[in-house]
mmCIF file of C-alpha atoms in Angstrom:
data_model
loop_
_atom_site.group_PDB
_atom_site.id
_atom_site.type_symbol
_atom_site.label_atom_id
_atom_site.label_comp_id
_atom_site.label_asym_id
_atom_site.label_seq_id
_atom_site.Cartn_x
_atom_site.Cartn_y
_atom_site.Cartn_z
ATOM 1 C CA UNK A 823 0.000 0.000 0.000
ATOM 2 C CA UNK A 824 2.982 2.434 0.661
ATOM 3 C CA UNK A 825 4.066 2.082 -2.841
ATOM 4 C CA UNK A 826 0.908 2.935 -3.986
ATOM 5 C CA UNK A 827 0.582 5.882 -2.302
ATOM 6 C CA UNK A 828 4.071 7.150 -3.498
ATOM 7 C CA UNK A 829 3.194 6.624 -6.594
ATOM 8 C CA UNK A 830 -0.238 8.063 -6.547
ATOM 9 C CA UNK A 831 1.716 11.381 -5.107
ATOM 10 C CA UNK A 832 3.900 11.490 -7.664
ATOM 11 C CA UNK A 833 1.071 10.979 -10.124
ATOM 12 C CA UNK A 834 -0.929 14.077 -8.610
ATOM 13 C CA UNK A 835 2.217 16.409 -8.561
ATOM 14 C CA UNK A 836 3.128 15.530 -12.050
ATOM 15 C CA UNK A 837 -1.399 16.840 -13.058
ATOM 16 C CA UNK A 838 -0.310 19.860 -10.573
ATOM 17 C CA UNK A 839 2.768 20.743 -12.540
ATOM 18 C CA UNK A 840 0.608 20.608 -15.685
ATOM 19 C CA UNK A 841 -1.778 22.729 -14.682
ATOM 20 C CA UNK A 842 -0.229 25.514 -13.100
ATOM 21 C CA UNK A 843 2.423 25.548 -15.973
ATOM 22 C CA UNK A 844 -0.242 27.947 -18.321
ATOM 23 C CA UNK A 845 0.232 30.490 -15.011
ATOM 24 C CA UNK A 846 3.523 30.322 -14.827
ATOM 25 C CA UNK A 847 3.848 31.036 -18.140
ATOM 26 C CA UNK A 848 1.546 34.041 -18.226
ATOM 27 C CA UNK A 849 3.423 35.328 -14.995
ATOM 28 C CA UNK A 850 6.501 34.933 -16.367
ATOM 29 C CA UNK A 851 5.801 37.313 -19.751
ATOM 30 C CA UNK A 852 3.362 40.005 -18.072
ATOM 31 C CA UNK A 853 4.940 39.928 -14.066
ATOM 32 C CA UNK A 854 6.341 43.166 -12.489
ATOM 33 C CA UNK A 855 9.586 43.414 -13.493
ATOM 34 C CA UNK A 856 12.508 44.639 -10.706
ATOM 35 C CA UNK A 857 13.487 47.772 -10.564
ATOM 36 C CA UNK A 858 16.746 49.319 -8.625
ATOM 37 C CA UNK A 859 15.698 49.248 -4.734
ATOM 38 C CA UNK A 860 13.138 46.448 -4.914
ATOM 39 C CA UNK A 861 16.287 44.227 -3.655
ATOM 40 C CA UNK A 862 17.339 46.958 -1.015
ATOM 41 C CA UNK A 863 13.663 46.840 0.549
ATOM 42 C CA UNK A 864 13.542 43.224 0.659
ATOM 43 C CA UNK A 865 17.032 42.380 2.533
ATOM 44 C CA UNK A 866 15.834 44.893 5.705
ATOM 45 C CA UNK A 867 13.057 42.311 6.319
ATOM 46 C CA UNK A 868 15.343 39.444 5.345
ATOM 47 C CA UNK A 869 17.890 40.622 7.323
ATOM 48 C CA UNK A 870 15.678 41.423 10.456
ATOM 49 C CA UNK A 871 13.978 38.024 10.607
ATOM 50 C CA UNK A 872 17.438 36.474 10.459
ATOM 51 C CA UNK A 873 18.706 38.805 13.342
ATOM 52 C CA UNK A 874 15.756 37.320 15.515
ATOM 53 C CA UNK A 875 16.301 33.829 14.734
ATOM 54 C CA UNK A 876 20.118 34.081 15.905
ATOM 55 C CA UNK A 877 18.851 36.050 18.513
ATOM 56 C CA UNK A 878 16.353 33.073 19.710
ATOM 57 C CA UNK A 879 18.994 30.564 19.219
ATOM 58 C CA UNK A 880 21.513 32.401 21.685
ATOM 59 C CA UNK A 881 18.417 32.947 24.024
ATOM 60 C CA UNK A 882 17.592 29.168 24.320
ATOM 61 C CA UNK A 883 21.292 28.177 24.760
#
């Protein structure tokens, strides 16, 4: 039954892929493109949550 099951996964992901590909496609030609400080807004975020997680880390030690 486990084999089954894996394969029946597989089988799903595989009708997923194919489905969502026509999206992915149509996000991919019309999507927002980057401009210079997208990048620079998203590493203060990035940045901050990483702070916090090496903060908890030291906390719990």
């Amino acid at each position: 039954m486990d084999l089954a099951l894996k394969i029946a996964a597989a089988a799903v992901l595989v009708l997923m892929l194919f489905y969502l590909w026509p999206a992915y496609k149509h996000w991919q030609e019309n999507g927002p493109k980057a401009e210079k400080g997208d990048w620079q807004a998203a590493i203060l975020p990035l940045g901050a949550v990483a702070a916090l997680v090496v903060l908890l880390i030291l906390a719990v030690r």
